[in-house]
């Protein structure tokens, strides 16, 4: 050990007596200082601007330092250029000067030479990390409540990465007497190790080995605050492998051994390294330490709870990937490790998940698939796709073969994960949004569905021309309820959705809630009795009426102590027509979910296109509280004549989106009769507003706001709390309003919040994380200016002077 320390001390002296070591320290200090101050300047600008900018100032520690936009990835991307300049002379200098022979002849072991020189590089790497640690120290003072764990984990990851670069550079220096060649060879090898993770990813066994060897992004988890034994062992294995290479290289120069023996040593080292790496990266063999303040690199408590409830039984994930599906890119064989990385947070808590990948080709829900490929059959199109994507069509099942295994046509033959657990099955889908893949919420809901025989079920009444859960027309509810491509639809959040024809069917006893949305035909006595029985039994209920349909809905509401007011609500707005009212959430509604609480704090509104005001009494059996209220100054209930009231558009009509002063009075389209027949379509009229439509006139029965647009009713009955919601509008649940983009609304959050309230918060599964604490900077503009001078001028100048003094004194001696 003393010999190793002496060699390290001598090498460090030579290192710091050369200008290159000082130059690299100064360069890194300047680069890191510039990156840090630039980052602080951008954040400080947003903070000083105030207003809405402050809302987006959160998790500033990660935003400033961690991938993908922090300063760590910027600096790590340059560090691989530094080390070859230092390691190129470690052994090349000895070989070129002939001093290696003196070392061989001295009583020093070869491994002591390698370890001593490597130790010197570890010390110098520590100096480089101390430069970066200076940015961390400033971050700890400049950020309010900084995430210190993330910062120190990041420094540790960078240090291990530098040490890995040093081990590789040391070995390359053993191969040649030319320092420039050693430096270039090191850069080439680092490039190979960065790129190798993309090679042979479509070959199962080779995929894991090449992916393990890849150094690209290896420190990213640590930069984000997650330390894993898999990453620690990787760095240890790679460092040990290249140090062993260096030892055996120097040893082979002193021995006369057959080439087979020499090559065999390297092969044995590589095999041992790959074996250790492969075993250590298997699920169940990996340890995790999340150093972040909010445990952002770990599944939320509720998601962990779901996995824990699954016990030791195996979860099987069968991933079906369609060659002709637009999402095939995400499921290509060479993307397998990327997919496993998405599952790693779950494997951490349940390592016995089994994955199978089944590739096939079949028609999809994309209507343009054959439109732009006229005259081409399915197999020819599949052959064309396979050729363009460099895959072997023989590895894909034909439509006939896949249909024998599973029928994916209800899933539109899309990329889907088929989950199996204890004989139960469910689908976990990809979605048509920017995130594409399911989050913890959707995944946890699917996993919980596998364990529960009874999921919360929402029944939608049909038979009186209510809104449909199966149609994509503007007025209907498919987007909210059963649309498989929408991640927030009820079926993707853990709910079951069903229909009930009240004339012909009994209301199921096992439902979580009944929805009666905009009935256009009066309920007959049979249906009325069923609804009254359901309410009397304590069932949860959502009744959504519409202006002009008071005579249909009010008889149902009368026993509840609620009524739809005559006429409709209007609201003054320079941008939109007056029938678009925008009530705000009350404190009662904000308490349904955390997301609604955030929406209420952000003053989001509910868009209601044609709504009746609600009146209620307080002497009935229910406790009644408003969930949404209109503005007191800008809105009121207008007692419009029946023939002027807003009638909903037919299912195929487009609802108005502009701000034009035209009230649409349209027929309902073909209205269903009780026996399933069709009534004649009403005439569509589009008269202009009367001149006094926006004039408040109390003498005509107008009532000034604020008025309740949605009410929540509760009472204790049969040992449980009954929950009922009454709304003067059904459009707030509709496909059209959920897709509205010209107003910042909370329609969707409020809609799902109602069903979450019915399900007592069981679904959607709550996976929100603790709020950010590091939301502000303490530094000021003047302080930042001084920091720039210090980091970009004073400190580099001090290092320059110190290095110059040492080098000049060394030269004089």
CSV table of N, CA and C in Angstrom, one decimal, residues 157 167 185 332 399 473 661 678 732 760:
chain,number,residue,atom,x,y,z
A,157,UNK,N,-22.4,10.7,-8.6
A,157,UNK,CA,-22.4,10.0,-9.9
A,157,UNK,C,-21.4,10.6,-10.9
A,167,UNK,N,-10.0,5.1,-15.7
A,167,UNK,CA,-9.6,3.7,-15.9
A,167,UNK,C,-9.4,3.3,-17.4
A,185,UNK,N,-7.2,7.3,-28.9
A,185,UNK,CA,-7.8,5.9,-28.7
A,185,UNK,C,-8.8,5.9,-27.5
A,332,UNK,N,-40.9,-1.7,-31.0
A,332,UNK,CA,-39.9,-2.4,-31.8
A,332,UNK,C,-39.0,-3.3,-30.9
A,399,UNK,N,-53.0,-12.1,-39.2
A,399,UNK,CA,-54.3,-11.8,-38.5
A,399,UNK,C,-55.0,-13.1,-38.1
A,473,UNK,N,-70.4,12.3,-31.0
A,473,UNK,CA,-71.0,13.6,-31.3
A,473,UNK,C,-70.7,14.5,-30.2
A,661,UNK,N,-73.1,36.8,-31.8
A,661,UNK,CA,-74.4,37.0,-31.1
A,661,UNK,C,-75.5,36.2,-31.8
A,678,UNK,N,-87.8,5.9,-33.8
A,678,UNK,CA,-87.3,7.3,-34.1
A,678,UNK,C,-88.5,8.2,-34.3
A,732,UNK,N,-71.4,20.1,-19.7
A,732,UNK,CA,-70.1,20.2,-19.1
A,732,UNK,C,-69.4,18.9,-19.1
A,760,UNK,N,-65.9,7.4,-3.1
A,760,UNK,CA,-65.2,7.7,-1.9
A,760,UNK,C,-63.7,7.8,-2.1
